[in-house]
């Protein structure tokens, strides 16, 4: 056993519906993967090679826990997303084989410091701190694909304080799950424990302290958190 000089950090994990926990290795996120969201962010939604950013695994918020409002922003935005949990190692994965690497699915929320992101974009700087901050990835329980199959269509929605904010359909993804997995696997080796946030539909907007966020994906599940 290694002789660590400090206590090793805990392994982040997400509860699995039906029992057990899914240990999380890395979190990858796809940007602008729905046409209407691409348009609302001022971009052309034509299918171009996808781009990815990351969040740290310990940014997860699970079990419906509260989410602290982060420092260094006054414009915190919600983005409801289908989350893919990878269960099998792969690099250079063919689209036809991609779903064989999926353990399951969950509903998640990509929280974004939108004002910080806007400044970084304007200055042509990385926007890691706009996306990869503490508690920036609330996620619901992972439902095994063996139980629900591989959802390719169905409503995806988010409400704030009971009022609808985002509503779309996962069938509208520019890069569907198999394509996204295949492309990402040309850039990195995907491993068991990886999560992929697959992008958000239109309707992203700011949230405040006290707001209750409730996301749903038909056939997958829910994610709930209150901003405090």
Coordinates of N, CA, C and O in Angstrom, one line a residue, residues 41-215:
X41 N -27.2 31.4 -27.2 CA -25.9 31.8 -26.8 C -25.1 32.5 -27.9 O -23.9 32.9 -27.7
X42 N -25.8 32.8 -29.0 CA -25.2 33.6 -30.1 C -24.4 32.8 -31.1 O -23.5 33.4 -31.7
X43 N -24.6 31.5 -31.2 CA -23.8 30.7 -32.1 C -24.6 29.9 -33.1 O -25.8 29.7 -33.0
X44 N -24.0 29.5 -34.2 CA -24.6 28.8 -35.3 C -24.7 27.3 -34.9 O -23.7 26.7 -34.5
X45 N -25.9 26.8 -34.9 CA -26.1 25.4 -34.5 C -25.8 24.3 -35.5 O -26.1 23.1 -35.3
X46 N -25.2 24.7 -36.6 CA -24.9 23.7 -37.6 C -23.9 22.6 -37.0 O -23.1 23.0 -36.1
X47 N -24.0 21.4 -37.4 CA -23.2 20.3 -36.8 C -21.7 20.5 -37.1 O -21.3 20.2 -38.2
X48 N -21.0 20.9 -36.1 CA -19.5 21.0 -36.2 C -19.0 20.1 -35.2 O -19.7 19.6 -34.3
X49 N -17.7 19.8 -35.3 CA -17.1 18.9 -34.2 C -17.4 19.4 -32.8 O -17.3 20.6 -32.6
X50 N -17.8 18.5 -31.9 CA -18.2 19.0 -30.6 C -17.0 19.4 -29.8 O -15.8 19.0 -30.1
X51 N -17.2 20.3 -28.8 CA -16.1 20.6 -27.9 C -16.6 20.3 -26.5 O -17.7 20.1 -26.2
X52 N -15.5 20.0 -25.7 CA -15.8 19.5 -24.3 C -15.1 20.4 -23.3 O -14.0 21.0 -23.6
X53 N -15.6 20.4 -22.1 CA -14.9 21.0 -20.9 C -15.1 20.0 -19.8 O -15.9 19.0 -19.9
X54 N -14.5 20.2 -18.7 CA -14.5 19.3 -17.6 C -14.9 20.0 -16.3 O -14.8 21.2 -16.1
X55 N -15.5 19.2 -15.4 CA -15.7 19.6 -14.0 C -15.0 18.6 -13.1 O -14.8 17.4 -13.5
X56 N -14.5 19.0 -11.9 CA -13.9 18.0 -11.0 C -15.0 17.1 -10.5 O -16.1 17.4 -10.3
X57 N -14.6 15.8 -10.2 CA -15.5 14.9 -9.7 C -16.1 15.3 -8.4 O -17.3 15.0 -8.1
X58 N -15.4 16.0 -7.6 CA -15.9 16.4 -6.3 C -16.8 17.7 -6.3 O -17.2 18.2 -5.3
X59 N -17.1 18.1 -7.6 CA -18.1 19.2 -7.7 C -19.5 18.6 -7.7 O -20.5 19.4 -7.7
X60 N -19.7 17.3 -7.6 CA -21.0 16.7 -7.6 C -21.8 17.1 -6.3 O -21.3 17.2 -5.2
X61 N -23.1 17.3 -6.5 CA -24.1 17.4 -5.4 C -25.1 16.3 -5.6 O -25.8 16.3 -6.7
X62 N -25.3 15.4 -4.7 CA -26.1 14.3 -4.8 C -27.2 14.2 -3.7 O -27.1 14.9 -2.7
X63 N -28.1 13.3 -4.0 CA -29.1 13.0 -3.0 C -30.1 14.2 -2.6 O -30.7 14.2 -1.6
X64 N -30.2 15.1 -3.6 CA -31.1 16.3 -3.3 C -30.6 17.3 -2.4 O -31.3 18.1 -1.8
X65 N -29.3 17.2 -2.1 CA -28.6 18.1 -1.1 C -28.7 19.6 -1.6 O -28.8 19.8 -2.8
X66 N -28.6 20.5 -0.7 CA -28.6 21.9 -1.1 C -27.3 22.3 -1.8 O -26.2 21.7 -1.6
X67 N -27.3 23.3 -2.6 CA -26.2 23.8 -3.3 C -25.8 25.2 -2.9 O -26.6 26.1 -3.1
X68 N -24.6 25.5 -2.4 CA -24.3 26.8 -2.0 C -24.1 27.7 -3.2 O -23.6 27.3 -4.2
X69 N -24.6 28.9 -3.1 CA -24.4 29.9 -4.2 C -22.9 30.2 -4.2 O -22.3 30.6 -3.2
X70 N -22.3 30.1 -5.3 CA -20.8 30.3 -5.4 C -20.3 31.7 -5.3 O -21.1 32.6 -5.6
X71 N -19.1 31.9 -4.8 CA -18.6 33.3 -4.8 C -18.2 33.7 -6.2 O -18.2 32.9 -7.1
X72 N -17.8 35.0 -6.3 CA -17.3 35.6 -7.6 C -18.3 35.6 -8.7 O -17.9 35.5 -9.9
X73 N -19.6 35.6 -8.4 CA -20.6 35.7 -9.5 C -21.8 36.4 -9.0 O -22.1 36.3 -7.8
X74 N -22.5 37.1 -9.9 CA -23.9 37.6 -9.6 C -24.8 37.1 -10.7 O -25.9 37.7 -10.8
X75 N -24.4 36.1 -11.4 CA -25.2 35.7 -12.6 C -25.0 34.2 -12.7 O -24.4 33.7 -13.7
X76 N -25.6 33.4 -11.8 CA -25.4 31.9 -11.7 C -26.6 31.3 -12.6 O -27.8 31.6 -12.3
X77 N -26.2 30.5 -13.6 CA -27.2 30.0 -14.5 C -27.4 28.5 -14.3 O -26.4 27.8 -14.0
X78 N -28.6 28.0 -14.5 CA -28.9 26.6 -14.5 C -28.9 26.0 -16.0 O -29.2 26.7 -16.9
X79 N -28.5 24.7 -16.1 CA -28.5 24.0 -17.4 C -28.8 22.6 -17.1 O -28.0 21.8 -16.7
X80 N -30.1 22.1 -17.4 CA -30.5 20.8 -17.2 C -29.9 19.9 -18.3 O -29.8 20.3 -19.5
X81 N -29.4 18.7 -17.9 CA -28.7 17.8 -18.9 C -28.9 16.4 -18.6 O -29.0 15.9 -17.5
X82 N -28.9 15.6 -19.7 CA -28.9 14.1 -19.6 C -27.4 13.8 -19.3 O -26.5 14.2 -20.0
X83 N -27.2 12.9 -18.3 CA -25.9 12.5 -17.8 C -25.7 11.1 -18.2 O -26.5 10.2 -17.8
X84 N -24.6 10.7 -18.8 CA -24.2 9.3 -19.2 C -23.2 8.8 -18.2 O -22.1 9.5 -18.1
X85 N -23.4 7.7 -17.6 CA -22.4 7.1 -16.7 C -21.7 5.9 -17.5 O -22.3 5.0 -18.0
X86 N -20.4 6.1 -17.7 CA -19.6 5.1 -18.4 C -19.2 3.9 -17.6 O -18.7 4.1 -16.4
X87 N -19.5 2.7 -18.1 CA -19.2 1.5 -17.3 C -18.1 0.6 -17.9 O -17.7 -0.4 -17.3
X88 N -17.6 1.0 -19.1 CA -16.6 0.1 -19.8 C -15.5 1.0 -20.5 O -15.8 2.0 -21.1
X89 N -14.3 0.6 -20.3 CA -13.2 1.3 -20.9 C -13.2 1.3 -22.4 O -13.6 0.3 -23.0
X90 N -12.7 2.4 -23.0 CA -12.7 2.4 -24.5 C -12.0 3.6 -25.0 O -12.1 4.7 -24.5
X91 N -11.3 3.4 -26.1 CA -10.6 4.5 -26.9 C -10.9 4.2 -28.4 O -10.9 3.0 -28.8
X92 N -11.2 5.3 -29.2 CA -11.5 5.1 -30.6 C -12.7 4.2 -30.8 O -12.8 3.4 -31.7
X93 N -13.7 4.4 -29.9 CA -14.9 3.6 -30.0 C -15.7 3.9 -31.2 O -16.0 5.1 -31.5
X94 N -16.2 2.9 -31.9 CA -17.1 3.1 -33.0 C -18.5 3.5 -32.5 O -18.9 3.1 -31.5
X95 N -19.2 4.4 -33.3 CA -20.5 4.8 -32.9 C -21.4 3.6 -32.7 O -22.2 3.6 -31.7
X96 N -21.3 2.6 -33.5 CA -22.2 1.4 -33.3 C -21.9 0.6 -32.1 O -22.8 -0.1 -31.6
X97 N -20.7 0.8 -31.5 CA -20.4 0.1 -30.2 C -20.5 1.0 -29.0 O -20.3 0.5 -27.9
X98 N -20.8 2.2 -29.2 CA -20.7 3.2 -28.1 C -21.6 2.9 -26.9 O -21.2 2.9 -25.7
X99 N -22.8 2.5 -27.1 CA -23.7 2.2 -26.0 C -23.3 1.0 -25.2 O -23.8 0.8 -24.1
X100 N -22.5 0.1 -25.7 CA -22.0 -1.0 -25.0 C -21.1 -0.6 -23.8 O -20.9 -1.4 -22.9
X101 N -20.7 0.7 -23.8 CA -19.8 1.2 -22.8 C -20.6 2.0 -21.7 O -20.0 2.5 -20.8
X102 N -21.9 2.0 -21.8 CA -22.7 2.8 -20.9 C -23.2 2.0 -19.8 O -23.8 0.9 -20.0
X103 N -23.0 2.4 -18.6 CA -23.6 1.8 -17.4 C -25.1 2.2 -17.2 O -25.9 1.4 -16.8
X104 N -25.3 3.6 -17.3 CA -26.6 4.1 -17.0 C -26.7 5.6 -17.2 O -25.8 6.2 -17.8
X105 N -27.8 6.1 -16.8 CA -28.1 7.5 -17.1 C -28.7 8.2 -15.9 O -29.3 7.6 -15.0
X106 N -28.6 9.6 -15.8 CA -29.1 10.4 -14.8 C -29.5 11.7 -15.3 O -29.1 12.1 -16.4
X107 N -30.3 12.5 -14.5 CA -30.5 13.9 -14.8 C -29.5 14.7 -14.0 O -29.3 14.4 -12.8
X108 N -28.9 15.7 -14.6 CA -28.0 16.6 -13.9 C -28.2 18.0 -14.3 O -28.9 18.4 -15.2
X109 N -27.6 18.9 -13.5 CA -27.6 20.3 -13.7 C -26.2 20.8 -13.8 O -25.4 20.7 -12.9
X110 N -25.8 21.5 -14.9 CA -24.5 22.1 -15.1 C -24.7 23.6 -14.6 O -25.4 24.4 -15.3
X111 N -24.2 23.9 -13.5 CA -24.3 25.3 -13.0 C -23.1 26.1 -13.6 O -22.0 25.6 -13.6
X112 N -23.4 27.4 -14.0 CA -22.4 28.2 -14.7 C -22.4 29.6 -14.1 O -23.4 30.2 -14.0
X113 N -21.2 30.1 -13.8 CA -21.0 31.5 -13.5 C -21.0 32.2 -14.9 O -19.9 32.4 -15.5
X114 N -22.2 32.7 -15.3 CA -22.3 33.2 -16.7 C -21.5 34.5 -16.9 O -21.0 34.7 -17.9
X115 N -21.5 35.3 -15.9 CA -20.8 36.6 -16.0 C -19.3 36.3 -16.1 O -18.6 36.9 -17.0
X116 N -18.8 35.4 -15.3 CA -17.3 35.1 -15.4 C -17.0 34.4 -16.8 O -16.0 34.7 -17.4
X117 N -17.9 33.6 -17.3 CA -17.7 33.0 -18.6 C -17.7 34.0 -19.7 O -16.9 33.9 -20.6
X118 N -18.6 35.0 -19.6 CA -18.6 36.0 -20.6 C -17.3 36.8 -20.7 O -16.8 37.1 -21.8
X119 N -16.8 37.2 -19.5 CA -15.5 37.9 -19.5 C -14.4 37.0 -20.1 O -13.6 37.5 -20.9
X120 N -14.3 35.8 -19.7 CA -13.3 34.9 -20.2 C -13.4 34.8 -21.7 O -12.3 34.8 -22.4
X121 N -14.6 34.6 -22.3 CA -14.8 34.5 -23.7 C -14.3 35.8 -24.4 O -13.6 35.7 -25.4
X122 N -14.7 36.9 -23.9 CA -14.3 38.2 -24.5 C -12.8 38.4 -24.5 O -12.2 39.0 -25.4
X123 N -12.1 37.9 -23.4 CA -10.6 38.0 -23.3 C -9.9 36.8 -23.9 O -8.7 36.8 -23.8
X124 N -10.6 35.9 -24.6 CA -10.0 34.7 -25.2 C -9.2 33.9 -24.2 O -8.1 33.4 -24.5
X125 N -9.8 33.8 -23.0 CA -9.1 33.0 -21.9 C -9.9 31.8 -21.6 O -11.1 31.7 -21.9
X126 N -9.3 30.7 -21.0 CA -10.1 29.6 -20.6 C -11.2 30.0 -19.6 O -11.1 30.9 -18.8
X127 N -12.3 29.2 -19.6 CA -13.4 29.5 -18.7 C -13.7 28.4 -17.7 O -14.8 28.1 -17.3
X128 N -12.6 27.7 -17.3 CA -12.7 26.7 -16.3 C -13.4 27.1 -15.1 O -14.3 26.4 -14.5
X129 N -13.1 28.3 -14.5 CA -13.6 28.7 -13.3 C -15.1 29.1 -13.4 O -15.8 29.3 -12.4
X130 N -15.5 29.3 -14.6 CA -17.0 29.6 -14.9 C -17.8 28.3 -14.8 O -19.0 28.4 -14.6
X131 N -17.2 27.2 -14.9 CA -17.9 25.9 -15.0 C -17.4 24.9 -13.9 O -18.2 24.1 -13.5
X132 N -16.2 24.9 -13.5 CA -15.6 23.8 -12.7 C -15.4 24.2 -11.3 O -14.4 23.8 -10.6
X133 N -16.3 25.0 -10.7 CA -16.2 25.4 -9.3 C -16.9 24.4 -8.4 O -17.5 23.4 -8.8
X134 N -16.7 24.6 -7.1 CA -17.3 23.7 -6.1 C -18.8 23.6 -6.2 O -19.5 24.7 -6.4
X135 N -19.4 22.4 -6.1 CA -20.8 22.2 -6.1 C -21.5 22.7 -7.4 O -22.7 23.1 -7.4
X136 N -20.8 22.5 -8.5 CA -21.3 23.0 -9.8 C -22.0 21.9 -10.6 O -22.5 22.2 -11.7
X137 N -22.2 20.7 -10.0 CA -22.8 19.6 -10.7 C -23.8 18.8 -9.9 O -23.5 17.7 -9.6
X138 N -24.9 19.4 -9.6 CA -26.0 18.6 -9.0 C -26.4 17.4 -9.9 O -26.5 17.6 -11.2
X139 N -26.7 16.3 -9.4 CA -27.0 15.1 -10.2 C -28.0 14.2 -9.5 O -27.8 14.1 -8.2
X140 N -29.0 13.6 -10.2 CA -29.9 12.7 -9.6 C -29.3 11.3 -9.5 O -28.1 11.1 -10.0
X141 N -30.0 10.3 -9.0 CA -29.5 9.0 -9.0 C -29.3 8.4 -10.4 O -30.1 8.8 -11.3
X142 N -28.3 7.6 -10.6 CA -28.1 6.9 -11.8 C -29.0 5.7 -12.0 O -29.1 4.9 -11.1
X143 N -29.7 5.6 -13.1 CA -30.5 4.5 -13.4 C -29.8 3.6 -14.4 O -29.4 4.0 -15.5
X144 N -29.5 2.3 -14.0 CA -28.8 1.4 -15.0 C -29.5 1.3 -16.3 O -30.7 1.2 -16.4
X145 N -28.7 1.2 -17.4 CA -29.2 1.0 -18.7 C -29.9 -0.4 -18.8 O -30.9 -0.6 -19.6
X146 N -29.4 -1.3 -18.0 CA -30.1 -2.6 -18.0 C -31.5 -2.6 -17.6 O -32.3 -3.5 -17.9
X147 N -31.9 -1.5 -16.9 CA -33.2 -1.4 -16.4 C -34.1 -0.5 -17.3 O -35.3 -0.8 -17.5
X148 N -33.5 0.5 -18.0 CA -34.3 1.4 -18.8 C -34.0 1.5 -20.2 O -34.6 2.2 -21.0
X149 N -32.9 0.7 -20.6 CA -32.5 0.8 -22.0 C -31.6 2.1 -22.2 O -31.1 2.6 -21.3
X150 N -31.6 2.5 -23.5 CA -30.8 3.7 -23.8 C -31.7 4.8 -24.4 O -32.1 4.7 -25.6
X151 N -32.2 5.7 -23.6 CA -33.1 6.7 -24.1 C -32.5 7.6 -25.2 O -31.4 8.1 -25.1
X152 N -33.3 7.7 -26.3 CA -32.8 8.5 -27.4 C -33.8 9.6 -27.7 O -33.5 10.5 -28.5
X153 N -34.9 9.7 -27.0 CA -35.9 10.8 -27.2 C -36.7 10.9 -25.9 O -36.8 9.9 -25.1
X154 N -37.4 12.0 -25.8 CA -38.2 12.2 -24.6 C -37.9 13.6 -24.0 O -36.9 14.2 -24.1
X155 N -38.9 14.1 -23.3 CA -38.8 15.5 -22.7 C -37.7 15.6 -21.7 O -37.5 14.7 -20.9
X156 N -37.1 16.8 -21.7 CA -36.1 17.1 -20.7 C -36.5 18.5 -20.3 O -36.7 19.4 -21.1
X157 N -36.6 18.7 -18.9 CA -37.2 20.0 -18.5 C -36.6 20.4 -17.1 O -36.1 19.5 -16.4
X158 N -36.7 21.7 -16.8 CA -36.2 22.2 -15.6 C -37.2 23.3 -15.1 O -37.5 24.2 -15.9
X159 N -37.6 23.2 -13.8 CA -38.5 24.2 -13.2 C -37.7 24.9 -12.1 O -37.0 24.2 -11.4
X160 N -38.0 26.2 -11.9 CA -37.4 26.9 -10.8 C -38.6 27.4 -9.9 O -39.5 28.1 -10.4
X161 N -38.7 27.0 -8.7 CA -39.8 27.3 -7.8 C -41.1 27.0 -8.4 O -42.1 27.7 -8.3
X162 N -41.1 25.8 -9.1 CA -42.4 25.3 -9.7 C -42.8 25.9 -11.0 O -43.8 25.5 -11.6
X163 N -42.0 26.8 -11.5 CA -42.3 27.5 -12.8 C -41.3 27.0 -13.9 O -40.1 27.0 -13.7
X164 N -41.9 26.5 -15.0 CA -41.0 26.0 -16.1 C -40.0 27.0 -16.6 O -40.4 28.2 -16.9
X165 N -38.8 26.6 -16.8 CA -37.7 27.4 -17.3 C -37.2 26.8 -18.6 O -37.0 27.5 -19.6
X166 N -36.9 25.5 -18.6 CA -36.3 24.9 -19.7 C -37.2 23.7 -20.1 O -37.7 23.0 -19.3
X167 N -37.4 23.5 -21.4 CA -38.2 22.4 -21.9 C -37.7 22.1 -23.3 O -37.6 22.9 -24.2
X168 N -37.2 20.8 -23.5 CA -36.7 20.4 -24.8 C -37.0 18.9 -24.9 O -37.7 18.3 -24.2
X169 N -36.3 18.3 -25.9 CA -36.4 16.8 -26.1 C -35.0 16.3 -26.4 O -34.3 16.9 -27.2
X170 N -34.5 15.2 -25.8 CA -33.2 14.8 -26.0 C -33.0 14.3 -27.4 O -31.8 14.2 -27.9
X171 N -34.0 14.1 -28.2 CA -33.9 13.7 -29.6 C -33.3 14.8 -30.4 O -32.7 14.6 -31.5
X172 N -33.3 16.1 -29.8 CA -32.8 17.2 -30.6 C -31.3 17.4 -30.4 O -30.8 18.4 -30.9
X173 N -30.6 16.6 -29.7 CA -29.2 16.7 -29.5 C -28.5 16.8 -30.9 O -28.8 15.9 -31.8
X174 N -27.6 17.7 -31.1 CA -26.8 17.8 -32.3 C -25.9 16.5 -32.4 O -25.8 15.9 -33.4
X175 N -25.3 16.2 -31.3 CA -24.5 15.0 -31.1 C -25.2 14.0 -30.2 O -25.0 14.2 -28.9
X176 N -25.9 13.0 -30.7 CA -26.6 12.1 -29.8 C -25.5 11.3 -28.9 O -24.3 11.3 -29.3
X177 N -26.0 10.6 -27.9 CA -25.1 9.9 -27.0 C -24.1 9.0 -27.7 O -22.9 9.1 -27.4
X178 N -24.5 8.2 -28.6 CA -23.5 7.3 -29.2 C -22.4 8.1 -30.0 O -21.2 7.8 -29.9
X179 N -22.8 9.1 -30.7 CA -21.9 10.0 -31.4 C -20.9 10.7 -30.5 O -19.7 10.8 -30.7
X180 N -21.5 11.2 -29.4 CA -20.7 12.0 -28.4 C -19.6 11.1 -27.8 O -18.5 11.5 -27.6
X181 N -20.1 9.9 -27.4 CA -19.1 8.9 -26.8 C -18.0 8.6 -27.8 O -16.8 8.6 -27.4
X182 N -18.4 8.3 -29.0 CA -17.4 7.9 -30.0 C -16.4 9.0 -30.2 O -15.2 8.8 -30.3
X183 N -16.9 10.3 -30.4 CA -16.0 11.4 -30.6 C -15.1 11.6 -29.4 O -13.8 11.8 -29.6
X184 N -15.6 11.7 -28.2 CA -14.8 11.9 -27.0 C -13.7 10.9 -26.9 O -12.6 11.2 -26.4
X185 N -14.1 9.6 -27.3 CA -13.1 8.5 -27.1 C -11.9 8.6 -28.1 O -11.0 7.9 -28.0
X186 N -12.0 9.6 -29.1 CA -10.9 9.8 -29.9 C -9.9 10.8 -29.3 O -8.8 11.0 -29.7
X187 N -10.4 11.5 -28.2 CA -9.6 12.5 -27.5 C -9.0 12.0 -26.2 O -7.8 12.4 -25.8
X188 N -9.7 11.1 -25.5 CA -9.2 10.5 -24.3 C -9.7 9.1 -24.2 O -10.7 8.7 -24.9
X189 N -9.1 8.3 -23.4 CA -9.6 7.0 -23.1 C -10.7 7.0 -22.1 O -10.4 7.5 -20.9
X190 N -11.9 6.7 -22.4 CA -13.0 6.6 -21.5 C -12.8 5.4 -20.5 O -12.4 4.4 -21.0
X191 N -13.1 5.7 -19.3 CA -12.9 4.6 -18.2 C -14.2 4.5 -17.4 O -15.0 5.4 -17.3
X192 N -14.4 3.3 -16.8 CA -15.5 3.1 -15.9 C -15.4 4.2 -14.8 O -14.3 4.4 -14.2
X193 N -16.5 4.8 -14.5 CA -16.5 5.9 -13.5 C -16.6 7.3 -14.1 O -16.8 8.3 -13.4
X194 N -16.4 7.4 -15.4 CA -16.6 8.7 -16.1 C -18.0 9.1 -16.3 O -18.9 8.2 -16.5
X195 N -18.3 10.3 -16.1 CA -19.7 10.9 -16.4 C -19.5 11.8 -17.6 O -18.6 12.6 -17.7
X196 N -20.6 11.8 -18.5 CA -20.6 12.8 -19.6 C -21.9 13.6 -19.5 O -23.0 13.0 -19.6
X197 N -21.8 14.9 -19.2 CA -23.0 15.8 -19.3 C -23.2 16.1 -20.8 O -22.2 16.6 -21.4
X198 N -24.4 15.9 -21.3 CA -24.5 15.9 -22.8 C -25.1 17.2 -23.3 O -25.6 17.2 -24.5
X199 N -25.1 18.3 -22.6 CA -25.6 19.5 -23.1 C -27.0 19.8 -22.7 O -27.7 19.0 -22.2
X200 N -27.4 21.1 -22.9 CA -28.7 21.6 -22.4 C -29.6 22.2 -23.5 O -29.0 22.8 -24.4
X201 N -30.9 22.1 -23.3 CA -31.8 22.8 -24.3 C -31.9 24.3 -23.9 O -31.3 24.8 -23.0
X202 N -32.6 25.0 -24.7 CA -32.8 26.5 -24.5 C -33.5 26.8 -23.2 O -34.1 25.9 -22.6
X203 N -33.4 28.0 -22.8 CA -34.1 28.5 -21.6 C -33.2 28.7 -20.4 O -33.7 28.9 -19.3
X204 N -31.9 28.6 -20.5 CA -31.0 28.8 -19.4 C -31.2 30.3 -18.9 O -31.5 31.2 -19.6
X205 N -31.1 30.4 -17.5 CA -31.4 31.7 -16.9 C -30.8 31.7 -15.5 O -30.3 30.7 -15.0
X206 N -30.8 32.9 -14.9 CA -30.2 33.0 -13.6 C -31.1 32.5 -12.5 O -32.3 32.4 -12.6
X207 N -30.4 32.0 -11.4 CA -31.1 31.6 -10.2 C -30.5 32.4 -9.0 O -29.4 33.0 -9.1
X208 N -31.3 32.4 -7.9 CA -30.9 33.2 -6.7 C -30.9 32.3 -5.5 O -31.5 31.2 -5.6
X209 N -30.4 32.8 -4.4 CA -30.4 32.0 -3.2 C -31.9 31.8 -2.8 O -32.7 32.7 -2.9
X210 N -32.2 30.6 -2.4 CA -33.5 30.2 -2.0 C -34.3 29.5 -3.1 O -35.3 28.9 -2.8
X211 N -33.8 29.6 -4.4 CA -34.5 29.0 -5.5 C -34.5 27.5 -5.4 O -33.4 26.9 -5.1
X212 N -35.6 26.8 -5.7 CA -35.6 25.3 -5.8 C -35.6 24.9 -7.2 O -36.5 25.3 -8.0
X213 N -34.6 24.1 -7.6 CA -34.4 23.7 -9.0 C -34.9 22.2 -9.0 O -34.4 21.4 -8.2
X214 N -35.8 21.9 -10.0 CA -36.3 20.6 -10.2 C -36.2 20.2 -11.6 O -36.9 20.8 -12.5
X215 N -35.3 19.3 -12.0 CA -35.1 18.8 -13.3 C -35.7 17.4 -13.5 O -35.6 16.6 -12.6

